């Protein structure tokens, strides 16, 4: 592709993007394709000769787009949002064009210095204290893995990377049963082993780790000669928004010298609103906090902020060249690849800078407040409809519900059939979870372009389809 064609096709892509966004409401949210349908349309091997861009682009529109689930659809109420505010897409285009590797300060000083700045903007926006610095990671999974590696190295006196884990005492890490599966994987990959991830019993409205149980587990492990290393607290778990009492957990972490990582991948964005910060009060005592601006805040994927109190332990765990240890940031030079597992790094700060400037924090706060309010409104409306039960109350904008068929025995089957029928309908998209072993349907509002009318559509679709499948099964 020569430069003239690059210009032409970049314009075409921009036009396509604007048309796509403008027509999202008319598309089914979840792809309506069968397994293998898209693969069957793709050639068996790569062509030997060049093909015309016209043909490639036409195939993209014909064969690929129909197989996409539309995460930017305003009625995407499944999982958690993965918002890509248009302004962040524009920034990503510029980043893709320059395609710099931003692993060291000198491999792109602007990328490093802007990263330091926007992380500090976000630190202030979230109300975190000044002693937090951070790095932009690809995903919360990577940030949590880094934090778990720090827990391991710190507990082993920095010997794990060098000597391996065999012959070392067994490391123990504590969390609730509400944490994301990325925690399990971090434990596996760090060589600690699932059996050493201690699930502390939970209680209360937000299913928080019970402090006494946490403390007893740590004491018992110590007495047994095991090596407690860290605690992972959840703020806004993926299933029902499970949230630990961070202040209580932090006090225990401090008492036993354990490293505390807080996973607020989704809920962290809401902390730009001071009224929601009670959900993570005590976070200032954490050692490490992750939140994903690529979820609720609108910075297109991937963009995960990993805040740390003491970057030196992160660098000591992950940097190949320890001479940087002593100068980390102090001479104005930060090499962010020493804060993460991967070496190569995309210039992720630019989209945050564009996003925060183009929207302004107050607009973003208002968006999040709307989502929370609309979600609470939907939960109260559903609670009034006979046959519907709110299973877990809204935690920010996430709640779960269930529709009760006449035959209580078949409730799980019925609710799975309901989610399926809703998603086949295409007007909205929902996902399910299990609460105390039973199926519940999740609803979260968080899409950037969602309006209150879209949430009203969700009410209509849910109640209409529940009534329909109930009559169908009764027949
Ligand atoms: C989404 C999510 C994750 C995983 O985030 P990735 O960035 O996809 O790795 C982890 N924890 C929680 C609470 C989440 O909501």
Short mmCIF file of C-alpha atoms and ligand atoms in Angstrom, two decimals:
data_model
loop_
_atom_site.label_atom_id
_atom_site.label_comp_id
_atom_site.label_asym_id
_atom_site.label_seq_id
_atom_site.Cartn_x
_atom_site.Cartn_y
_atom_site.Cartn_z
CA UNK A 1 0.00 0.00 0.00
CA UNK A 2 1.56 3.30 -1.06
CA UNK A 3 0.97 6.54 0.78
CA UNK A 4 -1.82 7.70 -1.54
CA UNK A 5 -3.68 4.48 -0.93
CA UNK A 6 -2.98 4.73 2.78
CA UNK A 7 -4.68 8.13 2.78
CA UNK A 8 -7.60 6.88 0.71
CA UNK A 9 -8.26 3.78 2.81
CA UNK A 10 -7.81 5.62 6.06
CA UNK A 11 -10.59 7.96 4.94
CA UNK A 12 -12.69 4.96 3.93
CA UNK A 13 -12.15 3.41 7.35
CA UNK A 14 -13.14 6.66 9.07
CA UNK A 15 -16.32 6.87 7.00
CA UNK A 16 -17.08 3.26 7.73
CA UNK A 17 -16.54 3.86 11.45
CA UNK A 18 -18.90 6.83 11.59
CA UNK A 19 -21.57 4.93 9.63
CA UNK A 20 -21.11 1.93 11.88
CA UNK A 21 -21.59 3.99 15.02
CA UNK A 22 -24.61 5.74 13.53
CA UNK A 23 -26.38 2.45 12.73
CA UNK A 24 -25.55 0.49 15.88
CA UNK A 25 -29.04 0.75 17.37
CA UNK A 26 -30.45 -1.06 14.33
CA UNK A 27 -28.18 -4.07 14.71
CA UNK A 28 -28.72 -7.10 16.95
CA UNK A 29 -26.40 -6.62 19.92
CA UNK A 30 -25.09 -10.18 20.07
CA UNK A 31 -23.89 -11.78 16.83
CA UNK A 32 -26.62 -14.04 15.47
CA UNK A 33 -24.25 -16.52 13.79
CA UNK A 34 -23.76 -20.26 14.23
CA UNK A 35 -20.36 -21.75 15.14
CA UNK A 36 -18.22 -22.23 12.01
CA UNK A 37 -20.37 -19.96 9.85
CA UNK A 38 -17.75 -17.22 9.55
CA UNK A 39 -14.80 -19.61 9.25
CA UNK A 40 -16.51 -21.26 6.28
CA UNK A 41 -16.38 -17.95 4.40
CA UNK A 42 -12.61 -17.47 4.80
CA UNK A 43 -10.06 -18.86 2.32
CA UNK A 44 -8.20 -22.00 3.32
CA UNK A 45 -4.75 -20.39 3.03
CA UNK A 46 -3.16 -17.00 2.45
CA UNK A 47 -3.09 -15.79 -1.16
CA UNK A 48 0.24 -15.93 -3.04
CA UNK A 49 -0.54 -12.80 -5.03
CA UNK A 50 -1.74 -9.39 -3.77
CA UNK A 51 -5.47 -8.78 -3.74
CA UNK A 52 -7.22 -5.46 -4.34
CA UNK A 53 -8.18 -3.42 -1.29
CA UNK A 54 -11.69 -3.02 -2.75
CA UNK A 55 -12.14 -6.77 -2.52
CA UNK A 56 -10.64 -7.08 0.94
CA UNK A 57 -12.79 -4.25 2.28
CA UNK A 58 -15.94 -5.63 0.68
CA UNK A 59 -15.26 -9.05 2.25
CA UNK A 60 -14.77 -7.38 5.61
CA UNK A 61 -18.19 -5.80 5.37
CA UNK A 62 -19.88 -8.92 4.01
CA UNK A 63 -18.18 -11.74 5.92
CA UNK A 64 -16.81 -10.29 9.14
CA UNK A 65 -19.13 -7.59 10.44
CA UNK A 66 -22.21 -9.85 10.64
CA UNK A 67 -20.23 -12.12 12.94
CA UNK A 68 -19.42 -9.35 15.39
CA UNK A 69 -21.05 -8.81 18.77
CA UNK A 70 -21.45 -5.06 19.10
CA UNK A 71 -19.80 -3.96 22.30
CA UNK A 72 -20.38 -0.30 21.45
CA UNK A 73 -24.11 -0.91 21.06
CA UNK A 74 -26.04 1.35 23.46
CA UNK A 75 -28.09 -1.64 24.63
CA UNK A 76 -25.11 -3.78 25.55
CA UNK A 77 -25.99 -4.73 29.14
CA UNK A 78 -23.95 -7.96 29.34
CA UNK A 79 -20.65 -8.65 31.18
CA UNK A 80 -19.11 -5.25 31.87
CA UNK A 81 -18.84 -2.51 29.25
CA UNK A 82 -15.76 -2.17 27.03
CA UNK A 83 -16.35 1.40 26.00
CA UNK A 84 -14.43 2.96 23.15
CA UNK A 85 -15.40 6.62 23.19
CA UNK A 86 -14.99 7.92 19.62
CA UNK A 87 -12.29 10.36 20.73
CA UNK A 88 -10.22 7.47 22.08
CA UNK A 89 -10.60 5.66 18.76
CA UNK A 90 -9.19 8.72 16.99
CA UNK A 91 -6.23 8.72 19.38
CA UNK A 92 -5.72 5.01 18.74
CA UNK A 93 -5.55 5.65 15.02
CA UNK A 94 -2.71 8.10 15.60
CA UNK A 95 -0.97 5.64 17.93
CA UNK A 96 -1.31 2.82 15.41
CA UNK A 97 0.11 5.04 12.71
CA UNK A 98 3.20 6.02 14.69
CA UNK A 99 3.44 2.46 16.03
CA UNK A 100 6.15 3.22 18.55
CA UNK A 101 7.45 0.71 21.08
CA UNK A 102 7.30 2.56 24.36
CA UNK A 103 9.34 0.30 26.60
CA UNK A 104 12.03 2.78 27.60
CA UNK A 105 11.99 6.51 28.11
CA UNK A 106 14.30 6.98 25.14
CA UNK A 107 12.21 4.80 22.80
CA UNK A 108 9.56 7.53 22.98
CA UNK A 109 10.03 10.19 25.66
CA UNK A 110 6.60 11.72 24.95
CA UNK A 111 4.86 8.40 25.54
CA UNK A 112 6.61 7.88 28.87
CA UNK A 113 6.15 11.41 30.13
CA UNK A 114 2.51 11.56 29.05
CA UNK A 115 1.92 8.20 30.75
CA UNK A 116 3.28 9.54 34.03
CA UNK A 117 1.06 12.62 33.69
CA UNK A 118 -2.23 10.89 32.82
CA UNK A 119 -1.71 8.34 35.56
CA UNK A 120 -1.36 11.21 37.96
CA UNK A 121 -4.47 12.88 36.49
CA UNK A 122 -6.37 9.66 37.15
CA UNK A 123 -4.88 9.27 40.62
CA UNK A 124 -6.25 12.70 41.51
CA UNK A 125 -9.56 12.02 39.77
CA UNK A 126 -10.04 8.85 41.83
CA UNK A 127 -9.06 10.55 45.06
CA UNK A 128 -5.98 8.40 45.68
CA UNK A 129 -3.16 9.82 47.76
CA UNK A 130 -0.02 11.37 46.29
CA UNK A 131 2.22 8.45 47.12
CA UNK A 132 0.61 6.32 44.40
CA UNK A 133 2.32 6.17 41.05
CA UNK A 134 1.54 3.68 38.34
CA UNK A 135 1.85 2.18 34.92
CA UNK A 136 -0.56 1.45 32.10
CA UNK A 137 -0.90 -2.28 31.52
CA UNK A 138 -2.81 -4.05 28.78
CA UNK A 139 -5.31 -5.65 31.13
CA UNK A 140 -6.21 -6.12 34.76
CA UNK A 141 -5.10 -9.73 34.43
CA UNK A 142 -1.54 -8.55 33.76
CA UNK A 143 -1.62 -6.04 36.60
CA UNK A 144 -2.83 -8.70 39.01
CA UNK A 145 -0.16 -11.11 37.81
CA UNK A 146 2.48 -8.43 38.44
CA UNK A 147 1.09 -7.81 41.92
CA UNK A 148 1.09 -11.53 42.73
CA UNK A 149 4.69 -11.81 41.55
CA UNK A 150 5.62 -8.96 43.88
CA UNK A 151 3.83 -10.74 46.75
CA UNK A 152 5.83 -13.88 45.99
CA UNK A 153 9.21 -12.16 45.66
CA UNK A 154 8.72 -9.98 48.70
CA UNK A 155 7.77 -12.97 50.84
CA UNK A 156 10.74 -15.00 49.58
CA UNK A 157 13.25 -12.22 50.18
CA UNK A 158 13.51 -11.69 46.38
CA UNK A 159 14.84 -15.23 45.84
CA UNK A 160 12.04 -16.70 43.69
CA UNK A 161 13.13 -15.33 40.32
CA UNK A 162 16.67 -16.52 40.90
CA UNK A 163 16.29 -19.82 42.71
CA UNK A 164 12.79 -20.91 41.70
CA UNK A 165 10.15 -22.12 44.11
CA UNK A 166 11.26 -25.63 44.90
CA UNK A 167 12.56 -25.98 48.42
CA UNK A 168 10.87 -22.73 49.45
CA UNK A 169 8.11 -22.55 52.03
CA UNK A 170 4.61 -22.67 50.56
CA UNK A 171 3.37 -19.20 49.74
CA UNK A 172 -0.21 -18.39 50.74
CA UNK A 173 -2.46 -15.73 49.24
CA UNK A 174 -5.92 -14.81 50.54
CA UNK A 175 -9.06 -13.62 48.79
CA UNK A 176 -12.84 -14.09 48.85
CA UNK A 177 -14.90 -16.30 46.55
CA UNK A 178 -16.04 -13.19 44.68
CA UNK A 179 -12.77 -12.41 42.92
CA UNK A 180 -12.33 -12.59 39.18
CA UNK A 181 -10.82 -15.69 37.55
CA UNK A 182 -7.78 -13.60 36.60
CA UNK A 183 -6.71 -14.05 40.23
CA UNK A 184 -6.70 -17.85 39.85
CA UNK A 185 -4.64 -17.59 36.71
CA UNK A 186 -2.16 -15.20 38.28
CA UNK A 187 -1.68 -17.73 41.08
CA UNK A 188 -1.14 -20.57 38.60
CA UNK A 189 1.27 -18.62 36.42
CA UNK A 190 3.24 -17.31 39.39
CA UNK A 191 3.93 -20.92 40.39
CA UNK A 192 2.10 -20.56 43.69
CA UNK A 193 -0.60 -23.08 42.88
CA UNK A 194 -4.34 -22.97 43.25
CA UNK A 195 -4.18 -24.92 46.51
CA UNK A 196 -2.39 -21.98 48.08
CA UNK A 197 -5.06 -19.48 47.17
CA UNK A 198 -7.07 -19.38 50.36
CA UNK A 199 -10.77 -18.55 49.88
CA UNK A 200 -11.92 -16.67 52.91
CA UNK A 201 -15.64 -17.01 53.73
CA UNK A 202 -17.73 -13.95 52.96
CA UNK A 203 -20.71 -12.30 54.51
CA UNK A 204 -22.91 -9.24 54.45
CA UNK A 205 -24.65 -7.37 51.70
CA UNK A 206 -21.56 -7.05 49.50
CA UNK A 207 -20.17 -10.53 50.26
CA UNK A 208 -17.04 -9.21 51.93
CA UNK A 209 -14.28 -11.37 53.36
CA UNK A 210 -14.96 -11.96 57.05
CA UNK A 211 -12.14 -10.29 58.96
CA UNK A 212 -11.97 -12.84 61.74
CA UNK A 213 -11.90 -15.71 59.25
CA UNK A 214 -9.15 -13.95 57.29
CA UNK A 215 -7.06 -13.40 60.37
CA UNK A 216 -7.59 -16.97 61.59
CA UNK A 217 -6.51 -18.34 58.21
CA UNK A 218 -3.31 -16.29 58.28
CA UNK A 219 -2.52 -17.36 61.84
CA UNK A 220 -3.20 -21.02 61.11
CA UNK A 221 -0.96 -20.91 58.03
CA UNK A 222 1.83 -19.27 59.98
CA UNK A 223 1.55 -21.85 62.72
CA UNK A 224 1.76 -24.59 60.09
CA UNK A 225 4.99 -23.16 58.72
CA UNK A 226 3.43 -21.78 55.54
CA UNK A 227 4.30 -18.35 54.20
CA UNK A 228 1.45 -15.80 54.03
CA UNK A 229 2.42 -13.32 51.30
CA UNK A 230 -0.53 -11.20 50.26
CA UNK A 231 -4.23 -10.46 50.13
CA UNK A 232 -6.31 -9.67 47.06
CA UNK A 233 -9.37 -7.57 47.79
CA UNK A 234 -12.28 -7.24 45.39
CA UNK A 235 -14.15 -4.00 44.78
CA UNK A 236 -17.00 -4.69 42.36
CA UNK A 237 -16.61 -8.38 41.51
CA UNK A 238 -17.74 -9.56 38.09
CA UNK A 239 -20.56 -11.82 39.20
CA UNK A 240 -22.64 -9.60 41.49
CA UNK A 241 -20.28 -6.75 42.38
CA UNK A 242 -18.83 -8.48 45.47
CA UNK A 243 -16.86 -5.94 47.48
CA UNK A 244 -14.51 -6.36 50.41
CA UNK A 245 -14.14 -3.98 53.31
CA UNK A 246 -10.81 -2.62 52.11
CA UNK A 247 -10.07 -0.73 55.33
CA UNK A 248 -10.55 -3.87 57.45
CA UNK A 249 -8.50 -6.00 55.07
CA UNK A 250 -5.75 -3.35 54.92
CA UNK A 251 -5.49 -3.32 58.72
CA UNK A 252 -4.96 -7.08 58.72
CA UNK A 253 -2.46 -6.86 55.85
CA UNK A 254 -0.52 -4.29 57.82
CA UNK A 255 -0.61 -6.30 61.04
CA UNK A 256 0.86 -9.38 59.34
CA UNK A 257 3.15 -7.57 56.89
CA UNK A 258 1.24 -8.78 53.84
CA UNK A 259 1.07 -7.09 50.44
CA UNK A 260 -2.43 -5.88 49.54
CA UNK A 261 -3.68 -5.74 45.95
CA UNK A 262 -7.14 -4.29 45.22
CA UNK A 263 -8.95 -5.42 42.08
CA UNK A 264 -11.37 -2.67 41.09
CA UNK A 265 -11.11 -3.38 37.36
CA UNK A 266 -14.69 -2.35 36.65
CA UNK A 267 -15.78 -0.33 39.69
CA UNK A 268 -12.63 1.83 39.78
CA UNK A 269 -13.99 4.13 37.07
CA UNK A 270 -16.92 5.07 39.32
CA UNK A 271 -14.49 6.41 41.91
CA UNK A 272 -14.24 9.64 39.91
CA UNK A 273 -17.53 10.33 41.73
CA UNK A 274 -16.78 11.08 45.39
CA UNK A 275 -20.14 9.67 46.53
CA UNK A 276 -19.12 6.15 45.41
CA UNK A 277 -15.73 6.11 47.13
CA UNK A 278 -17.18 4.55 50.27
CA UNK A 279 -17.09 1.29 48.31
CA UNK A 280 -13.31 1.26 48.55
CA UNK A 281 -12.62 3.31 51.65
CA UNK A 282 -9.26 2.31 53.05
CA UNK A 283 -7.83 1.93 49.53
CA UNK A 284 -5.16 4.47 50.46
CA UNK A 285 -3.58 1.71 52.58
CA UNK A 286 -3.32 -0.75 49.67
CA UNK A 287 0.02 -1.51 48.05
CA UNK A 288 -1.39 -2.01 44.60
CA UNK A 289 -4.68 -1.14 42.87
CA UNK A 290 -5.90 -1.97 39.39
CA UNK A 291 -8.73 -0.37 37.43
CA UNK A 292 -9.59 -0.49 33.75
CA UNK A 293 -10.40 2.78 31.98
CA UNK A 294 -11.18 0.48 29.04
CA UNK A 295 -14.27 -0.72 30.83
CA UNK A 296 -16.51 2.05 32.07
CA UNK A 297 -14.46 5.19 31.50
CA UNK A 298 -14.32 5.03 27.70
CA UNK A 299 -10.65 4.54 26.80
CA UNK A 300 -10.72 1.95 24.08
CA UNK A 301 -9.28 -1.47 24.93
CA UNK A 302 -6.61 -2.03 26.05
CA UNK A 303 -5.99 0.32 28.94
CA UNK A 304 -5.60 -0.85 32.51
CA UNK A 305 -4.11 1.35 35.23
CA UNK A 306 -1.95 -0.35 37.80
CA UNK A 307 -1.34 1.98 40.73
CA UNK A 308 1.39 1.08 43.19
CA UNK A 309 2.59 2.67 46.35
CA UNK A 310 6.11 1.38 46.12
CA UNK A 311 7.21 1.02 42.48
CA UNK A 312 10.60 -0.21 43.62
CA UNK A 313 9.24 -3.59 44.67
CA UNK A 314 7.54 -3.92 41.29
CA UNK A 315 10.75 -3.01 39.48
CA UNK A 316 12.79 -5.24 41.72
CA UNK A 317 10.48 -8.11 40.76
CA UNK A 318 10.21 -7.44 37.03
CA UNK A 319 13.23 -5.47 35.78
CA UNK A 320 15.99 -7.36 34.05
CA UNK A 321 18.57 -4.63 34.71
CA UNK A 322 18.62 -3.86 38.40
CA UNK A 323 20.78 -0.75 38.09
CA UNK A 324 17.58 1.15 37.35
CA UNK A 325 16.45 0.23 40.82
CA UNK A 326 18.16 3.13 42.39
CA UNK A 327 17.04 5.79 39.96
CA UNK A 328 13.45 4.75 39.37
CA UNK A 329 11.87 8.01 38.33
CA UNK A 330 14.13 10.18 40.42
CA UNK A 331 16.16 11.52 37.53
CA UNK A 332 12.98 12.02 35.50
CA UNK A 333 13.66 8.88 33.50
CA UNK A 334 11.23 6.02 33.89
CA UNK A 335 11.46 2.87 31.82
CA UNK A 336 7.93 1.53 32.11
CA UNK A 337 8.75 -1.90 30.65
CA UNK A 338 10.48 -2.57 33.97
CA UNK A 339 7.08 -2.26 35.69
CA UNK A 340 5.36 -4.95 33.58
CA UNK A 341 5.84 -8.52 32.39
CA UNK A 342 5.87 -7.75 28.63
CA UNK A 343 8.77 -5.75 27.21
CA UNK A 344 7.05 -4.19 24.18
CA UNK A 345 4.52 -1.51 25.04
CA UNK A 346 1.92 0.39 23.07
CA UNK A 347 1.46 4.11 23.53
CA UNK A 348 -1.70 3.82 25.61
CA UNK A 349 -1.54 7.16 27.36
CA UNK A 350 -2.56 9.15 24.28
CA UNK A 351 -6.15 7.89 24.22
CA UNK A 352 -6.55 8.73 27.90
CA UNK A 353 -5.23 12.23 27.33
CA UNK A 354 -7.61 12.76 24.40
CA UNK A 355 -10.51 11.24 26.32
CA UNK A 356 -10.07 13.15 29.57
CA UNK A 357 -9.63 16.44 27.74
CA UNK A 358 -12.44 16.00 25.21
CA UNK A 359 -15.01 14.90 27.80
CA UNK A 360 -13.80 16.46 31.02
CA UNK A 361 -14.22 14.70 34.33
CA UNK A 362 -17.58 16.26 35.10
CA UNK A 363 -19.19 14.81 31.95
CA UNK A 364 -17.76 11.40 32.74
CA UNK A 365 -19.06 11.62 36.32
CA UNK A 366 -22.50 12.50 35.03
CA UNK A 367 -22.47 9.53 32.66
CA UNK A 368 -21.58 7.14 35.47
CA UNK A 369 -24.19 8.64 37.79
CA UNK A 370 -26.80 8.21 35.06
CA UNK A 371 -25.88 4.56 34.58
CA UNK A 372 -26.13 3.89 38.30
CA UNK A 373 -29.45 5.73 38.59
CA UNK A 374 -30.99 4.02 35.54
CA UNK A 375 -29.90 0.63 36.75
CA UNK A 376 -31.41 1.23 40.20
CA UNK A 377 -34.58 2.39 38.45
CA UNK A 378 -34.77 -0.77 36.37
CA UNK A 379 -34.21 -2.96 39.44
CA UNK A 380 -37.12 -1.29 41.26
CA UNK A 381 -39.38 -1.55 38.23
CA UNK A 382 -38.60 -5.25 37.74
CA UNK A 383 -39.11 -5.94 41.44
CA UNK A 384 -42.72 -4.77 41.05
CA UNK A 385 -43.51 -7.12 38.19
CA UNK A 386 -45.11 -10.35 39.44
CA UNK A 387 -42.78 -13.31 38.87
CA UNK A 388 -39.58 -11.25 39.02
CA UNK A 389 -37.21 -11.35 41.94
CA UNK A 390 -34.16 -9.13 42.50
CA UNK A 391 -31.45 -11.56 43.57
CA UNK A 392 -28.72 -9.04 44.39
CA UNK A 393 -29.34 -5.32 44.79
CA UNK A 394 -27.51 -2.85 42.53
CA UNK A 395 -23.81 -2.47 43.36
CA UNK A 396 -23.21 0.71 41.36
CA UNK A 397 -24.91 -0.19 38.06
CA UNK A 398 -24.86 -4.00 38.39
CA UNK A 399 -27.70 -6.10 39.76
CA UNK A 400 -29.03 -9.61 39.24
CA UNK A 401 -32.57 -10.88 38.94
CA UNK A 402 -34.47 -14.04 38.31
CA UNK A 403 -37.81 -14.88 36.78
CA UNK A 404 -39.76 -17.50 38.70
CA UNK A 405 -41.70 -19.99 36.64
CA UNK A 406 -44.62 -21.83 38.26
CA UNK A 407 -42.42 -24.88 38.56
CA UNK A 408 -39.74 -23.83 41.08
CA UNK A 409 -37.71 -26.99 40.30
CA UNK A 410 -37.06 -25.74 36.81
CA UNK A 411 -36.00 -22.22 37.76
CA UNK A 412 -32.39 -22.56 36.55
CA UNK A 413 -33.41 -24.05 33.23
CA UNK A 414 -36.11 -21.43 32.79
CA UNK A 415 -33.77 -18.50 33.47
CA UNK A 416 -31.11 -19.88 31.12
CA UNK A 417 -33.79 -20.21 28.46
CA UNK A 418 -34.87 -16.65 29.19
CA UNK A 419 -31.36 -15.17 28.71
CA UNK A 420 -31.02 -17.17 25.52
CA UNK A 421 -34.33 -15.98 24.14
CA UNK A 422 -33.50 -12.37 25.05
CA UNK A 423 -30.17 -12.56 23.26
CA UNK A 424 -31.66 -14.23 20.21
CA UNK A 425 -34.16 -11.39 20.04
CA UNK A 426 -31.20 -9.04 19.59
CA UNK A 427 -32.57 -5.78 21.01
CA UNK A 428 -30.53 -6.10 24.20
CA UNK A 429 -27.72 -8.33 25.42
CA UNK A 430 -27.54 -9.86 28.94
CA UNK A 431 -25.44 -12.56 30.59
CA UNK A 432 -26.07 -14.89 33.49
CA UNK A 433 -24.21 -15.89 36.63
CA UNK A 434 -24.77 -18.15 39.60
CA UNK A 435 -25.62 -16.81 43.03
CA UNK A 436 -25.41 -19.38 45.83
CA UNK A 437 -25.47 -22.08 43.19
CA UNK A 438 -28.57 -20.85 41.39
CA UNK A 439 -28.83 -19.14 38.03
CA UNK A 440 -29.41 -15.39 38.10
CA UNK A 441 -29.45 -12.94 35.21
CA UNK A 442 -27.03 -10.00 35.33
CA UNK A 443 -27.85 -6.51 34.25
CA UNK A 444 -25.36 -3.65 34.11
CA UNK A 445 -25.75 -0.28 32.47
CA UNK A 446 -22.46 1.25 31.40
CA UNK A 447 -22.33 1.71 27.66
CA UNK A 448 -21.08 5.15 26.70
CA UNK A 449 -23.98 6.01 24.39
CA UNK A 450 -26.74 4.35 26.41
CA UNK A 451 -29.74 6.51 27.22
CA UNK A 452 -32.53 6.10 29.72
CA UNK A 453 -34.75 5.06 26.80
CA UNK A 454 -32.38 2.16 26.10
CA UNK A 455 -32.81 0.97 29.68
CA UNK A 456 -36.58 1.25 29.20
CA UNK A 457 -36.24 -1.00 26.16
CA UNK A 458 -34.45 -3.49 28.42
CA UNK A 459 -37.47 -3.50 30.76
CA UNK A 460 -39.86 -4.09 27.85
CA UNK A 461 -37.76 -6.85 26.31
CA UNK A 462 -37.19 -8.69 29.60
CA UNK A 463 -40.83 -8.64 30.69
CA UNK A 464 -42.20 -9.35 27.22
CA UNK A 465 -39.94 -12.34 26.56
CA UNK A 466 -40.38 -13.74 30.08
CA UNK A 467 -44.15 -13.69 29.54
CA UNK A 468 -43.78 -15.27 26.12
CA UNK A 469 -41.58 -18.18 27.12
CA UNK A 470 -43.72 -18.81 30.19
CA UNK A 471 -46.83 -19.17 27.98
CA UNK A 472 -44.90 -21.33 25.51
CA UNK A 473 -43.75 -23.78 28.18
CA UNK A 474 -47.20 -23.86 29.76
CA UNK A 475 -48.69 -24.98 26.44
C1 LIG B 1 -12.87 -7.39 33.86
C2 LIG B 1 -12.31 -7.73 35.16
C3 LIG B 1 -11.05 -8.32 35.27
C4 LIG B 1 -10.24 -8.72 34.09
O1 LIG B 1 -9.89 -7.62 33.33
P1 LIG B 1 -8.97 -7.76 32.04
O2 LIG B 1 -8.53 -6.36 31.83
O3 LIG B 1 -9.83 -8.29 30.96
O4 LIG B 1 -7.86 -8.68 32.37
C5 LIG B 1 -10.56 -8.55 36.53
N1 LIG B 1 -11.27 -8.24 37.64
C6 LIG B 1 -12.48 -7.69 37.56
C7 LIG B 1 -13.21 -7.34 38.82
C8 LIG B 1 -13.05 -7.41 36.33
O5 LIG B 1 -14.25 -6.85 36.25
#
